[in-house]
């Protein structure tokens, strides 16, 4: 083999030897290991998401003993000018009863002696079955007056 052939052979071989040596000396690159993600925290609850404002709290019901001892609601008085009162001739004072229009009136008849009166004896006013949800004056009167069994 001549010198020229030897050089050519060297030139042909060197690149491949260099590549091989580079490959052998290079650090091995391993594929990245699969990453294990940290467990995700649960989604925040509504309490966390709410702004720091005053909570809306429904009022607590009163204790049972308070409800039992509560005073009864005071009913409104019947208005003499209300349609039903006018139709029945109701007056808060039986002395003002229209004796011409309502011939059933008689002196001494008043709500406290009426069978439909629901007030207690001695009280100034009380409920009446004719005027639901209202109170009448004990000394009042209307044309629907029926005698209370134990009065008059
Ligand atoms: Fe009074 Fe009897 Fe007439 Fe009622 S029904 S307003 S208690 S008189």
Coordinates of N, CA, C and O and ligand atoms in Angstrom, one line a residue:
X1 N 0.8 -1.2 0.0 CA 0.0 0.0 0.0 C 0.9 1.2 0.0 O 1.8 1.4 0.8
X2 N 0.5 2.2 -0.9 CA 1.4 3.4 -1.0 C 0.9 4.4 0.0 O -0.1 4.2 0.7
X3 N 1.7 5.4 0.1 CA 1.4 6.5 1.1 C 0.1 7.1 0.8 O -0.7 7.5 1.7
X4 N -0.1 7.3 -0.5 CA -1.4 8.0 -0.9 C -2.6 7.1 -0.5 O -3.5 7.6 0.0
X5 N -2.5 5.9 -0.7 CA -3.6 5.0 -0.4 C -3.8 4.9 1.1 O -4.9 4.9 1.6
X6 N -2.7 5.0 1.9 CA -2.8 5.0 3.3 C -3.5 6.2 3.8 O -4.4 6.2 4.7
X7 N -3.2 7.4 3.2 CA -3.8 8.6 3.6 C -5.3 8.6 3.3 O -6.1 9.0 4.1
X8 N -5.6 8.1 2.1 CA -7.0 8.1 1.7 C -7.8 7.2 2.7 O -8.9 7.5 3.1
X9 N -7.1 6.1 3.0 CA -7.8 5.1 3.9 C -8.0 5.8 5.3 O -9.0 5.7 5.9
X10 N -7.0 6.5 5.7 CA -7.1 7.2 7.0 C -8.2 8.2 7.0 O -9.0 8.3 7.9
X11 N -8.2 9.0 5.9 CA -9.3 10.0 5.8 C -10.7 9.4 5.7 O -11.6 9.9 6.3
X12 N -10.8 8.3 5.1 CA -12.1 7.6 5.1 C -12.5 7.0 6.4 O -13.7 7.0 6.8
X13 N -11.5 6.6 7.1 CA -11.9 5.9 8.4 C -12.1 6.8 9.6 O -12.9 6.6 10.4
X14 N -11.3 7.9 9.6 CA -11.3 8.8 10.8 C -12.7 9.3 11.1 O -13.1 9.3 12.3
X15 N -13.5 9.8 10.1 CA -14.8 10.3 10.5 C -15.6 9.2 11.2 O -16.3 9.5 12.2
X16 N -15.6 8.0 10.8 CA -16.5 7.0 11.4 C -15.9 6.6 12.8 O -16.7 6.4 13.7
X17 N -14.6 6.6 12.9 CA -14.0 6.3 14.2 C -14.4 7.4 15.2 O -14.7 7.2 16.3
X18 N -14.3 8.7 14.7 CA -14.6 9.9 15.5 C -16.1 9.8 16.0 O -16.4 10.1 17.2
X19 N -17.0 9.5 15.1 CA -18.4 9.4 15.5 C -18.6 8.3 16.5 O -19.3 8.5 17.5
X20 N -17.9 7.2 16.3 CA -18.1 6.1 17.2 C -17.6 6.5 18.6 O -18.2 6.2 19.6
X21 N -16.4 7.2 18.6 CA -15.8 7.6 19.9 C -16.7 8.6 20.6 O -16.9 8.6 21.8
X22 N -17.3 9.5 19.8 CA -18.1 10.5 20.4 C -19.4 9.8 21.1 O -19.8 10.2 22.1
X23 N -19.9 8.9 20.3 CA -21.1 8.2 20.8 C -20.7 7.4 22.1 O -21.6 7.4 23.0
X24 N -19.6 6.8 22.1 CA -19.2 6.0 23.3 C -18.9 6.9 24.5 O -19.2 6.5 25.6
X25 N -18.4 8.1 24.3 CA -18.1 9.0 25.4 C -19.2 9.8 25.8 O -19.1 10.5 26.9
X26 N -20.2 9.9 25.1 CA -21.3 10.8 25.4 C -22.1 10.2 26.6 O -22.3 9.0 26.7
X27 N -22.6 11.1 27.5 CA -23.4 10.6 28.6 C -24.7 10.1 28.1 O -25.3 10.6 27.2
X28 N -25.1 9.0 28.7 CA -26.4 8.4 28.3 C -27.5 9.3 28.7 O -27.6 9.8 29.9
X29 N -28.4 9.5 27.8 CA -29.6 10.4 28.1 C -30.7 9.4 28.3 O -31.2 8.8 27.3
X30 N -31.2 9.4 29.4 CA -32.3 8.5 29.7 C -33.6 9.3 29.6 O -33.7 10.5 29.8
X31 N -34.6 8.6 29.1 CA -35.9 9.3 29.0 C -36.4 9.8 30.4 O -36.1 9.1 31.4
X32 N -37.0 10.8 30.4 CA -37.5 11.4 31.7 C -38.4 10.4 32.4 O -39.3 9.8 31.7
X33 N -38.2 10.2 33.6 CA -39.1 9.3 34.4 C -40.5 10.0 34.5 O -40.6 11.2 34.5
X34 N -41.4 9.1 34.4 CA -42.8 9.7 34.6 C -43.0 10.4 35.9 O -42.6 9.9 36.9
X35 N -43.5 11.6 35.8 CA -43.6 12.4 37.0 C -44.9 11.9 37.7 O -45.9 11.7 37.1
X36 N -44.8 11.9 39.0 CA -46.0 11.6 39.8 C -46.5 12.9 40.4 O -45.8 13.6 41.2
X37 N -47.6 13.3 39.9 CA -48.2 14.6 40.4 C -48.7 14.4 41.8 O -49.3 13.4 42.1
X38 N -48.6 15.4 42.5 CA -49.2 15.4 43.8 C -50.7 15.3 43.8 O -51.3 15.9 42.8
X39 N -51.2 14.7 44.7 CA -52.7 14.6 44.7 C -53.3 16.0 44.7 O -52.9 16.8 45.5
X40 N -54.3 16.2 43.9 CA -54.9 17.5 43.9 C -55.8 17.7 45.1 O -56.5 16.7 45.5
X41 N -55.7 18.8 45.6 CA -56.6 19.1 46.8 C -58.0 19.2 46.3 O -58.3 19.6 45.2
X42 N -58.9 18.9 47.2 CA -60.4 18.9 46.8 C -60.7 20.4 46.5 O -60.1 21.3 47.0
X43 N -61.8 20.5 45.6 CA -62.2 21.9 45.3 C -62.6 22.6 46.5 O -63.2 22.0 47.5
X44 N -62.4 23.9 46.6 CA -62.8 24.6 47.8 C -64.3 24.6 48.0 O -65.1 24.6 47.0
X45 N -64.6 24.5 49.2 CA -66.1 24.4 49.6 C -66.7 25.8 49.5 O -66.0 26.8 49.3
X46 N -68.0 25.9 49.5 CA -68.7 27.1 49.4 C -68.3 28.1 50.5 O -68.2 29.3 50.3
X47 N -68.0 27.5 51.7 CA -67.6 28.3 52.8 C -66.3 29.1 52.5 O -66.1 30.2 52.9
X48 N -65.4 28.4 51.8 CA -64.1 29.0 51.5 C -64.3 30.1 50.5 O -63.7 31.1 50.5
X49 N -65.2 29.8 49.5 CA -65.4 30.8 48.4 C -66.2 32.0 48.8 O -66.1 33.1 48.2
X50 N -67.0 32.0 49.9 CA -67.8 33.1 50.3 C -66.9 34.2 50.8 O -65.9 34.0 51.4
X51 N -67.3 35.5 50.4 CA -66.5 36.6 50.9 C -66.7 36.7 52.4 O -67.6 36.2 53.0
X52 N -65.8 37.4 53.0 CA -65.8 37.6 54.5 C -66.8 38.6 54.9 O -66.4 39.7 55.4
X53 N -68.0 38.4 54.6 CA -69.1 39.3 55.0 C -69.9 38.7 56.1 O -69.7 37.5 56.4
X54 N -70.7 39.5 56.7 CA -71.5 39.0 57.8 C -72.4 37.9 57.3 O -73.1 38.0 56.3
X55 N -72.5 36.8 58.0 CA -73.3 35.7 57.6 C -74.8 36.0 57.8 O -75.2 36.8 58.7
X56 N -75.6 35.5 56.9 CA -77.0 35.7 57.0 C -77.6 34.6 57.9 O -77.5 33.4 57.5
X57 N -78.1 35.0 59.0 CA -78.6 34.0 59.9 C -80.1 34.3 60.2 O -80.5 35.4 60.4
X58 N -80.9 33.2 60.0 CA -82.3 33.3 60.2 C -82.6 33.5 61.7 O -81.9 32.9 62.5
X59 N -83.5 34.3 62.1 CA -83.8 34.4 63.5 C -84.3 33.1 64.1 O -85.1 32.4 63.5
X60 N -83.8 32.8 65.3 CA -84.2 31.6 65.9 C -85.6 31.7 66.4 O -86.0 32.8 66.9
X61 N -86.4 30.6 66.4 CA -87.7 30.7 66.9 C -87.6 30.9 68.4 O -86.7 30.5 69.1
X62 N -88.6 31.5 69.0 CA -88.6 31.7 70.5 C -88.8 30.4 71.2 O -89.3 29.5 70.6
X63 N -88.2 30.3 72.4 CA -88.4 29.1 73.1 C -89.9 28.8 73.3 O -90.7 29.6 73.3
X64 N -90.1 27.5 73.5 CA -91.5 27.0 73.6 C -92.3 27.7 74.7 O -93.4 28.1 74.6
X65 N -91.6 27.9 75.9 CA -92.3 28.5 77.0 C -92.6 29.9 76.8 O -93.7 30.4 77.3
X66 N -91.9 30.6 75.9 CA -92.2 32.0 75.6 C -93.5 32.0 74.8 O -94.3 32.8 74.9
X67 N -93.6 31.1 73.8 CA -94.7 31.0 72.9 C -96.0 30.7 73.8 O -97.0 31.3 73.6
X68 N -95.8 29.8 74.7 CA -97.0 29.4 75.5 C -97.5 30.5 76.4 O -98.6 30.7 76.6
X69 N -96.5 31.3 76.9 CA -96.9 32.4 77.8 C -97.1 33.7 77.0 O -97.4 34.7 77.7
X70 N -97.1 33.7 75.7 CA -97.2 34.9 75.0 C -98.7 35.5 75.1 O -99.6 34.7 75.2
X71 N -98.8 36.8 75.3 CA -100.1 37.4 75.4 C -100.8 37.3 74.1 O -100.2 37.3 73.0
X72 N -102.1 37.1 74.1 CA -102.9 37.0 72.9 C -102.8 38.3 72.1 O -102.7 39.4 72.7
X73 N -102.9 38.2 70.8 CA -102.8 39.4 70.0 C -104.0 40.2 70.3 O -105.1 39.7 70.5
X74 N -103.8 41.5 70.4 CA -104.9 42.4 70.6 C -105.7 42.7 69.3 O -105.0 43.1 68.3
X75 N -106.9 42.4 69.3 CA -107.7 42.5 68.0 C -108.1 44.0 67.9 O -108.3 44.7 68.8
X76 N -108.2 44.4 66.6 CA -108.6 45.8 66.4 C -110.1 46.0 66.7 O -110.8 45.0 66.7
X77 N -110.4 47.2 67.0 CA -111.9 47.5 67.3 C -112.7 47.6 66.0 O -112.1 48.0 65.0
X78 N -113.9 47.3 66.1 CA -114.8 47.4 65.0 C -115.1 48.9 64.8 O -115.3 49.7 65.7
X79 N -114.9 49.3 63.5 CA -115.2 50.7 63.2 C -116.7 50.9 62.9 O -117.3 50.1 62.0
X80 N -117.4 51.8 63.6 CA -118.8 52.0 63.4 C -119.1 52.3 61.9 O -120.3 52.1 61.5
X81 N -118.2 52.9 61.2 CA -118.4 53.4 59.8 C -118.1 52.3 58.8 O -118.3 52.5 57.6
X82 N -117.6 51.1 59.3 CA -117.4 50.0 58.3 C -118.7 49.5 57.8 O -119.8 49.6 58.4
X83 N -118.7 49.0 56.6 CA -119.9 48.6 55.9 C -120.7 47.6 56.7 O -121.9 47.8 56.8
X84 N -120.1 46.6 57.2 CA -120.8 45.6 58.0 C -121.4 46.2 59.3 O -122.6 45.9 59.6
X85 N -120.7 47.1 59.9 CA -121.1 47.7 61.1 C -122.3 48.6 60.8 O -123.3 48.6 61.6
X86 N -122.3 49.4 59.8 CA -123.4 50.3 59.4 C -124.6 49.4 59.1 O -125.7 49.7 59.5
X87 N -124.4 48.3 58.3 CA -125.5 47.5 57.9 C -126.2 46.9 59.1 O -127.5 46.7 59.2
X88 N -125.5 46.6 60.2 CA -126.1 46.0 61.4 C -126.4 47.0 62.4 O -126.9 46.7 63.5
X89 N -126.1 48.3 62.2 CA -126.4 49.3 63.1 C -125.5 49.3 64.4 O -126.0 49.7 65.5
X90 N -124.3 48.8 64.2 CA -123.4 48.7 65.4 C -123.0 50.1 65.9 O -122.7 50.9 65.1
X91 N -123.1 50.2 67.2 CA -122.6 51.4 67.8 C -121.8 51.0 69.0 O -122.1 50.0 69.7
X92 N -120.8 51.8 69.3 CA -119.9 51.5 70.5 C -120.6 51.8 71.8 O -120.2 51.2 72.8
X93 N -121.7 52.5 71.7 CA -122.4 52.8 72.9 C -123.9 52.6 72.6 O -124.5 53.2 71.7
X94 N -124.5 51.6 73.3 CA -125.9 51.2 73.0 C -126.9 52.3 73.1 O -127.9 52.3 72.5
X95 N -126.5 53.3 73.9 CA -127.4 54.5 74.0 C -127.6 55.2 72.7 O -128.6 56.0 72.6
X96 N -126.7 55.1 71.8 CA -126.7 55.8 70.5 C -127.4 54.9 69.4 O -127.3 55.3 68.3
X97 N -127.9 53.8 69.8 CA -128.5 52.9 68.8 C -129.6 53.6 68.1 O -130.4 54.4 68.7
X98 N -129.8 53.4 66.8 CA -130.8 54.0 66.0 C -132.1 53.2 66.2 O -132.4 52.1 65.6
X99 N -132.9 53.7 67.1 CA -134.1 53.0 67.6 C -135.2 53.0 66.5 O -136.1 52.1 66.5
X100 N -135.1 53.9 65.6 CA -136.1 54.0 64.6 C -135.8 53.0 63.5 O -136.7 52.2 63.1
X101 N -134.6 52.9 63.1 CA -134.2 52.0 62.0 C -134.1 50.6 62.5 O -134.4 49.6 61.8
X102 N -133.8 50.4 63.8 CA -133.6 49.1 64.3 C -134.6 48.9 65.5 O -134.2 49.2 66.7
X103 N -135.7 48.4 65.2 CA -136.7 48.3 66.3 C -136.4 47.2 67.3 O -137.1 47.0 68.3
X104 N -135.5 46.3 67.0 CA -135.1 45.2 67.9 C -134.4 45.8 69.1 O -134.2 45.0 70.1
X105 N -133.9 47.0 69.0 CA -133.2 47.5 70.2 C -134.1 47.7 71.4 O -135.3 48.1 71.2
X106 N -133.6 47.4 72.5 CA -134.4 47.7 73.7 C -133.4 48.1 74.8 O -132.2 47.7 74.8
X107 N -133.7 49.0 75.6 CA -132.8 49.5 76.7 C -132.2 48.4 77.5 O -132.9 47.4 77.8
X108 N -130.9 48.4 77.8 CA -130.3 47.4 78.5 C -129.6 46.3 77.7 O -128.8 45.6 78.2
X109 N -130.0 46.3 76.4 CA -129.3 45.4 75.5 C -128.0 45.9 75.1 O -127.9 47.0 74.5
X110 N -127.0 45.2 75.3 CA -125.7 45.6 74.8 C -124.8 44.3 74.6 O -125.2 43.2 75.0
X111 N -123.7 44.6 74.0 CA -122.8 43.4 73.6 C -122.5 42.5 74.8 O -122.4 41.3 74.6
X112 N -122.2 43.1 76.0 CA -121.8 42.2 77.1 C -122.9 41.2 77.4 O -122.7 40.1 78.0
X113 N -124.2 41.5 77.0 CA -125.3 40.5 77.3 C -125.7 39.8 76.1 O -126.7 39.1 76.0
X114 N -124.9 39.8 75.0 CA -125.2 39.1 73.7 C -124.6 37.7 73.7 O -123.4 37.5 74.2
X115 N -125.3 36.8 73.1 CA -124.8 35.4 73.0 C -123.6 35.3 72.1 O -122.8 34.3 72.2
X116 N -123.4 36.3 71.3 CA -122.3 36.2 70.3 C -121.0 36.9 70.8 O -120.0 36.9 70.2
X117 N -121.2 37.6 72.0 CA -120.0 38.3 72.6 C -119.1 37.3 73.2 O -119.5 36.4 74.0
X118 N -117.8 37.4 72.9 CA -116.8 36.4 73.4 C -115.9 37.0 74.5 O -115.0 36.4 75.0
X119 N -116.1 38.3 74.9 CA -115.3 38.9 75.9 C -115.6 38.4 77.3 O -116.7 37.8 77.5
X120 N -114.6 38.5 78.2 CA -114.8 38.1 79.6 C -115.7 39.1 80.3 O -115.6 40.3 80.0
X121 N -116.4 38.7 81.3 CA -117.2 39.6 82.1 C -116.3 40.6 82.8 O -115.2 40.3 83.3
X122 N -116.8 41.8 82.7 CA -116.0 42.9 83.4 C -115.0 43.6 82.5 O -114.5 44.7 82.8
X123 N -114.7 43.0 81.3 CA -113.8 43.7 80.4 C -114.5 44.7 79.6 O -115.7 44.6 79.3
X124 N -113.8 45.7 79.1 CA -114.4 46.8 78.4 C -114.7 46.4 76.9 O -115.6 47.1 76.3
X125 N -114.1 45.4 76.4 CA -114.3 45.0 75.1 C -113.9 43.5 74.9 O -113.3 42.9 75.8
X126 N -114.3 43.0 73.8 CA -114.0 41.6 73.5 C -114.4 41.2 72.1 O -115.1 42.0 71.4
X127 N -114.0 40.0 71.7 CA -114.3 39.6 70.3 C -115.8 39.3 70.2 O -116.5 39.1 71.1
X128 N -116.2 39.4 68.9 CA -117.7 39.1 68.6 C -117.7 38.1 67.4 O -116.9 38.3 66.5
X129 N -118.6 37.1 67.5 CA -118.6 36.1 66.4 C -119.1 36.7 65.1 O -118.8 36.2 64.0
X130 N -119.8 37.9 65.2 CA -120.3 38.5 63.9 C -119.2 39.2 63.2 O -119.0 39.2 62.0
X131 N -118.4 39.9 64.0 CA -117.2 40.7 63.5 C -115.9 39.9 63.7 O -115.2 40.1 64.7
X132 N -115.7 38.9 62.8 CA -114.5 38.1 63.0 C -113.2 38.8 63.0 O -113.0 39.7 62.1
X133 N -112.4 38.5 63.9 CA -111.1 39.2 64.0 C -111.1 40.6 64.5 O -110.1 41.3 64.4
X134 N -112.2 41.0 65.1 CA -112.3 42.4 65.6 C -112.9 42.3 67.0 O -113.4 41.2 67.5
X135 N -112.8 43.4 67.7 CA -113.4 43.5 69.1 C -114.5 44.5 69.0 O -114.5 45.5 68.2
X136 N -115.5 44.3 69.9 CA -116.6 45.3 70.0 C -116.5 45.8 71.5 O -116.0 45.1 72.4
X137 N -117.1 46.9 71.7 CA -117.2 47.5 73.0 C -118.3 46.7 73.8 O -119.4 46.4 73.3
X138 N -118.0 46.4 75.1 CA -118.9 45.6 75.9 C -120.3 46.3 76.0 O -121.3 45.7 76.1
X139 N -120.2 47.7 76.0 CA -121.5 48.4 76.1 C -122.1 48.8 74.8 O -123.0 49.6 74.7
X140 N -121.5 48.2 73.7 CA -122.0 48.5 72.4 C -123.3 47.7 72.1 O -123.8 46.9 72.9
X141 N -123.7 47.8 70.8 CA -124.9 47.0 70.4 C -125.0 47.0 68.9 O -124.5 47.9 68.2
X142 N -125.6 45.9 68.4 CA -126.0 45.8 67.0 C -127.3 45.1 66.8 O -127.7 44.4 67.8
X143 N -127.9 45.1 65.7 CA -129.2 44.5 65.4 C -129.2 43.0 65.4 O -130.2 42.4 65.4
X144 N -128.0 42.4 65.5 CA -127.9 41.0 65.5 C -127.9 40.4 66.9 O -127.8 39.2 67.1
X145 N -128.2 41.3 67.8 CA -128.1 40.9 69.2 C -129.1 39.8 69.6 O -130.3 40.0 69.5
X146 N -128.6 38.6 70.0 CA -129.4 37.6 70.6 C -129.1 37.5 72.1 O -127.9 37.7 72.5
X147 N -130.0 37.3 72.9 CA -129.9 37.3 74.3 C -128.9 36.2 74.7 O -129.0 35.0 74.3
X148 N -128.0 36.6 75.6 CA -127.1 35.5 76.2 C -128.0 34.7 77.2 O -128.8 35.3 77.9
X149 N -127.9 33.4 77.2 CA -128.7 32.6 78.0 C -128.8 33.0 79.5 O -129.8 32.9 80.1
X150 N -127.7 33.5 80.1 CA -127.7 33.8 81.5 C -127.8 35.3 81.8 O -127.4 35.7 82.8
X151 N -128.3 36.1 80.9 CA -128.4 37.5 81.1 C -129.8 38.0 80.9 O -130.6 37.3 80.3
X152 N -130.0 39.3 81.3 CA -131.2 40.0 81.1 C -132.4 39.4 81.8 O -133.1 38.6 81.7
Ligands
LIG1 FE1 -122.5 43.2 70.1 FE2 -123.8 40.9 69.8 FE3 -123.9 42.7 67.9 FE4 -121.7 41.4 68.4 S1 -123.6 40.5 67.7 S2 -121.9 43.6 68.0 S3 -121.7 41.2 70.6 S4 -124.7 42.9 69.9

